Coordinates of N, CA and C in Angstrom, one line a residue:
X1 N 38.8 -0.5 21.4 CA 37.4 -1.1 22.3 C 37.4 -2.8 21.3
X2 N 37.0 -3.5 22.8 CA 36.7 -4.5 22.1 C 34.9 -5.1 21.3
X3 N 35.0 -6.0 20.5 CA 33.8 -6.1 20.6 C 33.5 -7.2 20.8
X4 N 32.8 -7.4 20.5 CA 31.2 -9.0 21.1 C 31.4 -9.7 20.9
X5 N 32.2 -11.2 21.0 CA 32.5 -12.6 20.2 C 31.3 -12.8 20.0
X6 N 31.9 -13.5 17.8 CA 31.1 -13.7 16.8 C 29.4 -14.8 17.1
X7 N 30.0 -15.8 18.3 CA 28.5 -16.1 19.2 C 28.0 -15.2 19.7
X8 N 28.3 -14.0 20.3 CA 26.9 -13.0 20.9 C 26.5 -12.5 19.9
X9 N 27.3 -11.9 18.4 CA 26.8 -11.4 17.1 C 25.4 -12.0 17.1
X10 N 26.1 -13.0 16.5 CA 24.8 -14.4 16.0 C 24.1 -14.1 17.0
X11 N 23.7 -14.4 18.5 CA 22.9 -13.9 19.3 C 22.1 -12.9 18.5
X12 N 22.6 -11.9 19.0 CA 22.0 -10.5 19.1 C 21.4 -10.5 17.3
X13 N 21.9 -10.7 16.2 CA 20.9 -10.8 15.6 C 20.0 -11.4 15.0
X14 N 20.5 -12.8 15.6 CA 19.2 -13.8 15.6 C 17.6 -13.4 16.2
X15 N 18.1 -12.7 17.0 CA 17.4 -12.1 18.3 C 16.5 -11.2 17.6
X16 N 16.9 -10.0 16.5 CA 16.0 -8.8 16.1 C 15.1 -10.3 14.9
X17 N 15.7 -10.6 13.9 CA 15.5 -11.0 12.7 C 14.1 -12.0 13.4
X18 N 14.7 -12.4 14.3 CA 12.6 -13.3 14.4 C 12.0 -12.2 15.1
X19 N 12.4 -11.1 15.7 CA 11.7 -10.5 16.2 C 10.8 -9.5 15.2
X20 N 11.7 -9.1 14.0 CA 11.2 -8.7 13.0 C 10.2 -9.4 12.7
X21 N 10.3 -10.9 11.8 CA 10.0 -11.8 10.9 C 8.3 -12.0 12.1
X22 N 8.2 -12.1 13.3 CA 7.2 -12.4 13.5 C 6.3 -12.1 13.7
X23 N 7.2 -9.8 13.5 CA 6.4 -8.6 13.9 C 5.2 -9.3 12.5
X24 N 6.4 -8.9 11.8 CA 5.8 -9.1 10.0 C 5.0 -10.1 9.5
X25 N 5.2 -11.1 10.3 CA 4.4 -12.1 10.4 C 3.1 -12.1 10.1
X26 N 2.9 -11.6 11.7 CA 1.9 -11.5 12.5 C 0.9 -10.2 12.1
X27 N 1.3 -8.9 10.9 CA 0.4 -7.7 10.4 C 0.7 -8.8 9.3
X28 N 0.9 -9.4 8.9 CA 0.5 -9.6 7.0 C -0.1 -10.6 7.4
X29 N -0.7 -11.7 8.4 CA -0.8 -13.5 8.1 C -2.3 -12.7 7.4
X30 N -3.1 -12.7 7.9 CA -4.0 -12.3 7.9 C -4.3 -12.0 5.6
X31 N -4.6 -11.0 5.9 CA -4.6 -10.6 4.7 C -3.8 -11.3 3.7
X32 N -2.1 -11.8 4.4 CA -1.4 -12.7 3.1 C -2.6 -14.1 2.6
X33 N -3.5 -14.3 3.3 CA -4.3 -15.7 3.5 C -5.4 -15.3 2.7
X34 N -6.2 -14.3 2.6 CA -6.8 -13.3 2.0 C -6.6 -13.1 0.6
X35 N -5.2 -12.2 0.1 CA -5.0 -12.6 -1.6 C -4.5 -13.9 -1.8
X36 N -4.1 -14.7 -1.0 CA -4.3 -15.9 -1.6 C -4.7 -16.8 -2.5
X37 N -6.0 -16.4 -1.2 CA -7.4 -17.1 -1.4 C -8.0 -16.6 -3.4
X38 N -8.2 -15.0 -3.0 CA -8.7 -14.3 -3.9 C -8.1 -15.0 -5.1
X39 N -6.4 -15.0 -5.7 CA -5.8 -14.7 -6.4 C -6.0 -16.3 -7.0
X40 N -6.6 -16.9 -5.9 CA -7.3 -18.5 -6.1 C -8.3 -18.2 -7.6
X41 N -9.4 -17.0 -7.4 CA -10.7 -16.8 -7.4 C -10.6 -16.5 -8.6
X42 N -9.6 -15.4 -8.8 CA -9.1 -14.7 -9.8 C -8.8 -15.4 -11.0
X43 N -8.3 -16.3 -11.3 CA -7.3 -17.1 -11.7 C -9.3 -18.0 -12.2
X44 N -9.6 -18.3 -11.4 CA -10.8 -19.2 -11.5 C -11.9 -18.6 -11.3
X45 N -11.9 -17.2 -12.3 CA -13.1 -16.3 -12.8 C -13.8 -16.4 -13.6
X46 N -13.4 -17.1 -15.1 CA -14.3 -17.9 -15.7 C -15.3 -19.4 -15.3
X47 N -14.7 -19.8 -14.9 CA -15.8 -21.0 -14.2 C -16.1 -20.5 -12.9
X48 N -16.8 -19.1 -12.0 CA -17.2 -19.6 -11.3 C -18.3 -17.8 -11.5
X49 N -19.3 -18.7 -11.5 CA -20.3 -18.1 -11.6 C -21.1 -16.3 -10.8
X50 N -21.2 -15.5 -11.4 CA -21.8 -14.3 -10.7 C -22.8 -14.1 -11.5
X51 N -24.1 -14.0 -10.6 CA -25.5 -13.1 -11.3 C -25.4 -12.1 -10.3
X52 N -25.1 -11.6 -10.9 CA -25.8 -9.1 -10.5 C -27.2 -9.5 -10.6
X53 N -27.1 -8.5 -9.2 CA -28.5 -8.2 -9.6 C -28.3 -6.7 -9.6
X54 N -29.5 -6.2 -9.9 CA -29.8 -5.0 -10.3 C -30.4 -4.4 -9.3
X55 N -30.2 -2.9 -9.0 CA -31.8 -2.6 -7.9 C -31.6 -0.4 -8.9
X56 N -32.7 -1.1 -9.0 CA -33.0 0.8 -10.1 C -33.5 1.8 -9.1
X57 N -33.4 3.0 -8.8 CA -34.8 3.7 -7.6 C -34.5 4.5 -8.2
X58 N -35.6 5.2 -8.7 CA -35.9 7.6 -9.3 C -37.1 7.8 -8.4
X59 N -36.2 8.9 -8.1 CA -37.4 10.4 -8.6 C -37.1 11.6 -8.5
X60 N -37.9 12.4 -8.1 CA -37.3 13.6 -8.3 C -37.4 14.7 -7.8
X61 N -36.2 15.8 -7.9 CA -36.0 16.4 -6.7 C -36.9 17.6 -7.0
X62 N -37.0 18.3 -5.3 CA -37.9 19.7 -5.3 C -37.7 19.9 -5.9
X63 N -38.4 21.5 -6.2 CA -38.2 22.7 -7.0 C -36.8 23.0 -6.2
X64 N -36.7 23.6 -5.2 CA -36.0 24.9 -4.8 C -34.6 23.6 -5.1
X65 N -34.5 22.3 -5.3 CA -32.8 22.0 -5.4 C -32.7 22.3 -7.3
X66 N -34.3 21.9 -8.3 CA -33.7 21.7 -9.4 C -33.0 23.5 -10.1
X67 N -33.4 24.5 -9.1 CA -33.4 25.6 -9.2 C -31.0 26.1 -9.0
X68 N -31.3 25.6 -7.7 CA -29.4 24.9 -7.1 C -29.0 24.7 -8.6
X69 N -29.9 23.3 -9.3 CA -28.9 22.4 -9.7 C -28.7 23.5 -11.4
X70 N -30.0 24.5 -11.7 CA -29.7 26.0 -13.1 C -28.4 26.2 -12.7
X71 N -27.9 26.7 -10.9 CA -27.0 28.1 -11.4 C -25.6 27.1 -11.5
X72 N -25.3 25.6 -11.8 CA -24.8 25.4 -12.1 C -23.6 24.9 -13.4
X73 N -22.5 24.6 -13.6 CA -21.3 24.8 -15.4 C -22.8 24.0 -16.7
X74 N -22.7 24.4 -17.2 CA -23.2 23.6 -18.3 C -22.2 22.6 -18.9
X75 N -20.7 22.5 -18.1 CA -19.7 21.4 -19.3 C -19.0 21.2 -17.9
X76 N -18.3 20.4 -18.0 CA -17.6 19.3 -17.1 C -17.5 19.4 -16.2
X77 N -16.6 19.2 -15.2 CA -17.1 18.2 -13.6 C -16.3 19.3 -12.6
X78 N -17.6 18.5 -11.7 CA -17.8 19.7 -10.9 C -18.6 18.4 -9.6
X79 N -18.5 18.6 -8.5 CA -19.8 17.7 -7.1 C -20.6 18.3 -7.0
X80 N -21.7 17.9 -6.3 CA -23.5 17.8 -6.6 C -23.5 19.6 -5.4
X81 N -24.2 20.6 -5.6 CA -24.0 21.1 -3.5 C -24.4 19.6 -3.2
X82 N -24.3 20.0 -1.9 CA -24.0 19.4 -0.8 C -25.4 19.1 -0.5
X83 N -26.8 20.0 -0.3 CA -28.4 19.5 -0.4 C -28.3 19.0 -1.4
X84 N -28.1 19.0 -3.0 CA -29.0 17.8 -3.7 C -28.0 16.7 -3.0
X85 N -26.6 17.0 -2.7 CA -26.4 15.2 -2.2 C -26.7 14.6 -1.2
X86 N -27.2 15.5 -0.5 CA -28.1 15.0 0.8 C -28.7 14.7 0.6
X87 N -30.4 15.5 -0.4 CA -31.2 14.6 -0.2 C -31.5 12.9 -1.4
X88 N -29.9 13.7 -1.6 CA -29.9 12.2 -2.8 C -29.6 10.5 -2.2
X89 N -28.7 11.3 -0.6 CA -29.1 9.8 0.0 C -30.7 9.4 0.8
X90 N -30.6 10.1 0.6 CA -32.0 10.4 1.5 C -33.7 9.6 1.0
X91 N -33.1 10.1 -0.7 CA -33.8 9.8 -1.3 C -34.1 8.8 -2.3
X92 N -32.8 8.1 -2.5 CA -32.7 6.8 -3.6 C -30.9 6.4 -2.8
X93 N -31.5 6.5 -2.1 CA -29.9 5.6 -1.2 C -29.0 6.1 -2.1
X94 N -28.2 6.7 -2.1 CA -27.1 6.8 -3.5 C -26.2 8.1 -2.8
X95 N -25.2 7.5 -2.1 CA -23.7 8.4 -1.7 C -22.6 8.9 -2.2
X96 N -23.0 9.7 -2.5 CA -22.3 10.0 -4.0 C -21.2 11.0 -3.0
X97 N -20.7 11.5 -2.0 CA -19.7 11.8 -1.2 C -18.3 12.5 -1.4
X98 N -19.1 13.9 -2.7 CA -18.3 14.6 -3.3 C -17.9 14.4 -4.2
X99 N -18.2 13.0 -4.8 CA -17.5 12.6 -5.8 C -18.1 13.7 -7.1
X100 N -17.2 13.5 -8.5 CA -16.8 14.4 -9.3 C -18.3 14.3 -10.1
X101 N -19.5 15.1 -10.7 CA -20.8 15.0 -12.2 C -20.0 15.4 -13.4
X102 N -20.4 14.5 -14.2 CA -20.0 15.4 -16.0 C -21.4 16.4 -15.5
X103 N -20.9 17.5 -15.6 CA -21.6 19.0 -15.8 C -22.3 18.4 -18.0
X104 N -23.7 18.9 -18.3 CA -24.4 19.1 -19.4 C -24.9 20.0 -19.1
X105 N -25.7 21.0 -20.0 CA -26.6 21.7 -20.2 C -27.9 20.8 -19.7
X106 N -28.2 19.3 -20.1 CA -29.1 18.5 -20.3 C -29.5 18.1 -18.1
X107 N -28.2 17.4 -18.4 CA -28.6 16.7 -17.5 C -26.6 16.5 -16.4
X108 N -26.8 15.8 -15.3 CA -25.7 16.0 -14.3 C -25.1 14.6 -14.4
X109 N -24.4 13.7 -14.5 CA -24.1 12.0 -14.5 C -23.0 12.1 -13.5
X110 N -23.2 11.1 -12.4 CA -22.0 11.2 -11.5 C -22.6 9.5 -11.7
X111 N -20.6 9.4 -12.3 CA -20.4 7.6 -11.7 C -19.7 7.4 -10.5
X112 N -20.6 6.3 -10.2 CA -20.3 6.1 -8.7 C -19.4 4.3 -8.3
X113 N -18.4 4.4 -8.9 CA -18.0 2.1 -8.8 C -17.8 2.3 -8.1
X114 N -17.4 0.9 -7.5 CA -17.3 0.9 -6.4 C -16.7 -1.2 -6.9
X115 N -15.6 -1.7 -5.2 CA -15.4 -2.8 -5.8 C -16.9 -3.9 -5.2
X116 N -16.8 -5.1 -6.8 CA -17.7 -6.1 -6.2 C -19.5 -5.2 -7.7
X117 N -18.9 -4.2 -7.9 CA -20.3 -3.9 -8.6 C -19.9 -2.2 -9.0
X118 N -21.0 -1.9 -9.5 CA -21.4 -0.4 -10.3 C -21.7 -0.1 -9.6
X119 N -22.3 1.5 -9.9 CA -23.9 1.9 -9.8 C -23.2 3.7 -10.4
X120 N -24.2 4.3 -11.2 CA -24.3 5.6 -11.2 C -25.9 6.4 -11.0
X121 N -25.8 7.6 -11.4 CA -27.2 8.4 -10.9 C -27.3 9.5 -11.9
X122 N -27.9 9.2 -12.3 CA -27.8 10.7 -13.9 C -29.5 11.7 -13.1
X123 N -28.9 12.5 -12.8 CA -30.4 13.6 -13.2 C -30.7 15.0 -14.9
X124 N -32.1 14.4 -14.5 CA -32.4 15.9 -15.1 C -32.6 17.4 -15.1
X125 N -31.7 17.8 -14.8 CA -32.0 19.2 -15.2 C -33.4 20.3 -15.1
X126 N -33.7 19.4 -16.5 CA -35.3 20.4 -16.5 C -35.6 20.0 -16.0
X127 N -36.2 19.1 -15.8 CA -37.3 18.3 -14.9 C -37.1 17.8 -13.2
X128 N -35.4 17.7 -13.2 CA -35.5 17.4 -11.8 C -35.4 15.5 -11.7
X129 N -35.7 15.0 -13.0 CA -35.7 13.6 -12.9 C -34.3 12.8 -12.5
X130 N -34.0 11.6 -11.4 CA -33.9 11.0 -11.1 C -33.3 9.4 -11.0
X131 N -32.0 9.3 -11.1 CA -31.9 8.1 -11.0 C -31.2 7.5 -11.6
X132 N -31.1 6.5 -10.0 CA -30.4 6.0 -9.7 C -30.1 4.1 -9.7
X133 N -29.1 3.9 -10.6 CA -29.0 2.1 -10.1 C -27.5 1.8 -9.7
X134 N -28.0 0.5 -9.1 CA -26.5 0.3 -8.6 C -26.9 -1.6 -8.8
X135 N -25.1 -2.0 -9.5 CA -25.4 -3.5 -9.4 C -24.6 -3.9 -8.6
X136 N -24.5 -5.0 -8.4 CA -24.2 -6.5 -7.1 C -23.8 -7.4 -8.7
X137 N -22.6 -8.1 -8.0 CA -22.1 -8.7 -8.3 C -21.3 -10.0 -7.4
X138 N -21.9 -9.6 -6.3 CA -21.4 -10.8 -5.0 C -20.3 -10.4 -4.3
X139 N -19.9 -11.1 -3.5 CA -19.0 -11.5 -2.3 C -17.8 -12.6 -3.9
X140 N -17.9 -12.9 -4.0 CA -16.9 -13.3 -4.4 C -16.5 -12.7 -5.0
X141 N -17.0 -11.3 -5.8 CA -16.5 -10.1 -7.2 C -15.5 -9.2 -6.3
X142 N -16.7 -8.7 -5.0 CA -16.6 -8.0 -4.3 C -14.9 -8.0 -4.0
X143 N -14.2 -9.1 -3.2 CA -12.7 -10.2 -2.8 C -12.1 -9.7 -3.9
X144 N -12.4 -10.0 -5.0 CA -11.4 -9.6 -6.2 C -11.4 -8.8 -6.4
X145 N -12.0 -7.6 -6.5 CA -11.5 -6.5 -6.6 C -11.1 -5.6 -4.8
X146 N -11.2 -6.2 -4.3 CA -10.5 -5.2 -3.3 C -9.2 -5.8 -3.0
X147 N -8.7 -7.1 -4.1 CA -7.5 -7.9 -4.5 C -6.9 -6.9 -5.4
X148 N -7.1 -6.2 -6.4 CA -7.3 -5.4 -7.4 C -7.1 -3.9 -7.3
X149 N -7.5 -3.6 -5.6 CA -7.6 -2.2 -6.1 C -8.6 -1.1 -6.2
X150 N -9.1 -2.6 -7.0 CA -10.5 -1.8 -8.2 C -11.4 -1.0 -7.2
X151 N -11.2 0.4 -7.5 CA -13.0 1.1 -7.0 C -12.5 1.1 -5.4
X152 N -11.4 1.0 -4.9 CA -11.9 0.9 -3.5 C -11.2 1.5 -2.3
X153 N -11.0 3.0 -3.7 CA -10.3 4.7 -3.0 C -8.9 4.2 -2.3
X154 N -8.9 5.3 -1.7 CA -7.2 5.7 -1.3 C -6.8 5.0 -0.1
X155 N -7.6 4.9 0.7 CA -7.5 4.0 2.7 C -7.3 2.6 1.8
X156 N -8.3 2.3 1.2 CA -8.2 0.4 0.9 C -6.0 0.6 0.1
X157 N -6.1 1.7 -0.9 CA -4.7 1.4 -1.3 C -3.4 1.8 -0.2
X158 N -4.0 2.9 0.6 CA -2.7 2.5 1.8 C -2.6 1.5 2.4
X159 N -3.6 0.7 2.2 CA -3.6 -1.1 3.7 C -2.5 -1.6 2.2
X160 N -2.9 -1.5 1.5 CA -2.4 -2.3 0.3 C -1.0 -1.9 0.4
X161 N -0.5 -1.0 0.2 CA 0.7 -0.2 0.6 C 1.5 -1.0 2.0
X162 N 0.9 -0.6 2.5 CA 1.8 -1.0 4.0 C 1.5 -2.6 4.1
X163 N 0.7 -2.9 3.3 CA 0.5 -4.5 3.7 C 1.7 -5.4 2.6
X164 N 1.9 -4.8 1.9 CA 3.2 -4.9 0.6 C 4.3 -4.9 1.4
X165 N 4.1 -4.1 1.6 CA 5.8 -3.5 3.1 C 6.2 -4.6 4.5
X166 N 4.8 -4.9 4.4 CA 4.4 -6.2 5.9 C 5.7 -7.1 5.3
X167 N 4.5 -7.6 4.0 CA 4.9 -8.7 3.5 C 6.4 -8.7 2.9
X168 N 7.5 -7.7 2.6 CA 8.4 -8.0 1.6 C 9.6 -8.0 3.1
X169 N 8.8 -7.4 4.2 CA 9.8 -7.3 5.4 C 10.1 -8.8 5.8
X170 N 8.8 -10.1 5.7 CA 8.3 -11.1 6.5 C 9.3 -11.4 5.5
X171 N 9.0 -11.7 4.1 CA 10.2 -12.2 3.3 C 11.5 -12.2 3.2
X172 N 11.7 -10.9 3.6 CA 13.1 -10.5 3.6 C 13.8 -11.7 4.6
X173 N 13.3 -11.3 6.0 CA 13.5 -11.7 7.4 C 14.1 -13.7 7.2
X174 N 12.9 -13.8 6.3 CA 13.1 -15.6 6.6 C 14.2 -16.2 5.6
X175 N 14.7 -14.8 4.3 CA 15.4 -15.4 3.8 C 16.6 -15.3 4.5
X176 N 17.2 -14.4 5.5 CA 18.0 -14.3 6.1 C 18.4 -15.1 7.5
X177 N 17.6 -15.2 8.2 CA 16.8 -16.6 9.3 C 17.6 -17.8 8.4
X178 N 17.1 -18.2 7.0 CA 17.3 -19.3 6.8 C 18.9 -19.6 6.6
X179 N 19.3 -18.3 5.4 CA 20.9 -18.0 5.7 C 21.3 -18.5 7.3
X180 N 21.1 -18.2 8.1 CA 21.2 -18.6 9.9 C 21.2 -20.2 9.7
X181 N 19.9 -20.4 9.6 CA 20.0 -22.0 9.6 C 20.1 -23.2 8.4
X182 N 21.2 -22.1 7.8 CA 21.3 -23.4 6.9 C 22.1 -24.6 6.7
X183 N 22.9 -24.4 7.1 CA 24.2 -25.7 7.3 C 22.8 -26.6 8.2
X184 N 22.6 -26.3 9.0 CA 21.5 -28.1 9.3 C 20.4 -27.8 8.6
X185 N 20.3 -27.5 7.4 CA 19.2 -27.8 6.4 C 19.5 -28.2 4.6
X186 N 20.4 -28.7 4.7 CA 20.9 -29.1 3.4 C 19.9 -28.3 2.4
X187 N 18.4 -28.9 2.3 CA 18.1 -28.8 1.5 C 17.6 -27.0 1.6
X188 N 18.0 -26.8 2.4 CA 17.7 -25.3 2.4 C 17.6 -24.3 1.2
X189 N 18.7 -24.0 0.4 CA 19.1 -23.9 -0.8 C 18.2 -24.2 -2.3
X190 N 18.5 -25.5 -2.2 CA 17.5 -26.1 -3.4 C 16.4 -25.5 -3.7
X191 N 15.4 -25.8 -2.3 CA 14.3 -25.8 -2.1 C 13.8 -24.3 -2.2
X192 N 14.4 -23.1 -1.9 CA 15.3 -22.0 -2.1 C 14.4 -22.0 -3.8
X193 N 15.9 -22.0 -4.5 CA 16.0 -22.2 -6.2 C 14.6 -22.8 -6.7
X194 N 14.3 -23.7 -6.6 CA 12.8 -24.4 -6.5 C 11.9 -23.4 -7.0
X195 N 11.6 -22.5 -5.8 CA 11.0 -21.6 -5.8 C 11.1 -20.6 -7.0
X196 N 12.6 -20.7 -7.2 CA 13.2 -19.4 -8.1 C 13.0 -20.0 -9.8
X197 N 12.9 -20.4 -9.9 CA 13.1 -21.9 -11.0 C 11.9 -22.3 -11.2
X198 N 11.4 -22.4 -10.5 CA 10.0 -23.1 -11.1 C 8.9 -21.8 -12.7
X199 N 8.8 -21.3 -11.7 CA 7.8 -19.8 -11.9 C 8.3 -19.5 -13.4
X200 N 9.9 -19.6 -13.0 CA 11.0 -18.6 -14.2 C 10.5 -19.9 -16.1
X201 N 10.5 -21.2 -15.0 CA 10.6 -22.3 -16.3 C 9.0 -21.8 -16.8
X202 N 8.0 -22.2 -15.8 CA 6.8 -21.9 -16.7 C 7.0 -20.6 -17.5
X203 N 7.1 -19.8 -17.1 CA 6.9 -18.4 -17.7 C 7.3 -18.5 -18.8
X204 N 8.8 -18.7 -19.2 CA 9.4 -18.7 -20.1 C 9.0 -19.7 -21.0
X205 N 8.1 -21.3 -21.1 CA 7.5 -22.4 -21.7 C 6.3 -22.7 -21.9
X206 N 5.7 -22.0 -21.0 CA 3.9 -21.7 -21.6 C 3.1 -20.6 -21.6
X207 N 4.0 -19.0 -21.0 CA 3.5 -18.0 -21.4 C 4.2 -17.1 -22.3
X208 N 3.1 -16.2 -23.2 CA 3.2 -16.1 -24.1 C 3.3 -15.2 -24.1
X209 N 4.4 -13.8 -24.4 CA 5.1 -12.8 -23.5 C 5.3 -12.5 -24.8

C-alpha cells in the first residue's frame, strides 16, 4: 500500500489544523476578550469603586401559608413549599427557584447569593413577617464574578468548562501551526520561549510563595 508523498501529508495536516484552529478561535474569541477584560478589572478591583445599592422589601404571609410553614421541619435544610415560593416571587420579587432554606423553630432563612451582588430572605414562622434584601454592586462586579464563576449556577459553570476546552484547542493547534511555519519565521521559538520564561521569572523573583 502506497503512502501519500510528504508534501501531500503536510498539506492535509495543515488543512485539518487550520480548520480546528479557526473553529476554536471563533467559539472562544468573544469569551476570551471578555475574560481578558475582566482579568484586568479583577487585578485593579481595589482602584475601581463599586457603590452597592441595597433594596429592602417587607411583606406578611397570608394565614394559609403561615399554616403551611408550620408543618415544616424545625431544623435542617430544605426548599420552601412551592406555594410559598410563588407568593414570595410576586409579593417581594424574590426568585427562590427551589433553593434550600435553613429551617429553625422561629424562622426560615434563604441565602440568595448571585454574581455582582447578594440577597437573602427571612420569614418569621409565627407571624409570617417577610424581609427580602437585595444588594447590587454594579456591572463591573457582575462581570468579575462571572469571570470567577461565583454564584453563577451550573449552566455558567458548564460554559466556562467548554470555553476553556475551546481555548486549549486554539492554543495547541496554534503551537503546532507555529511548528509548521517556524523555518520561515526565525523569531517563532524565541517569542514562544519568552511567553514562558517572562511569567516564570516574575513568579520566582517577585511573587511570595
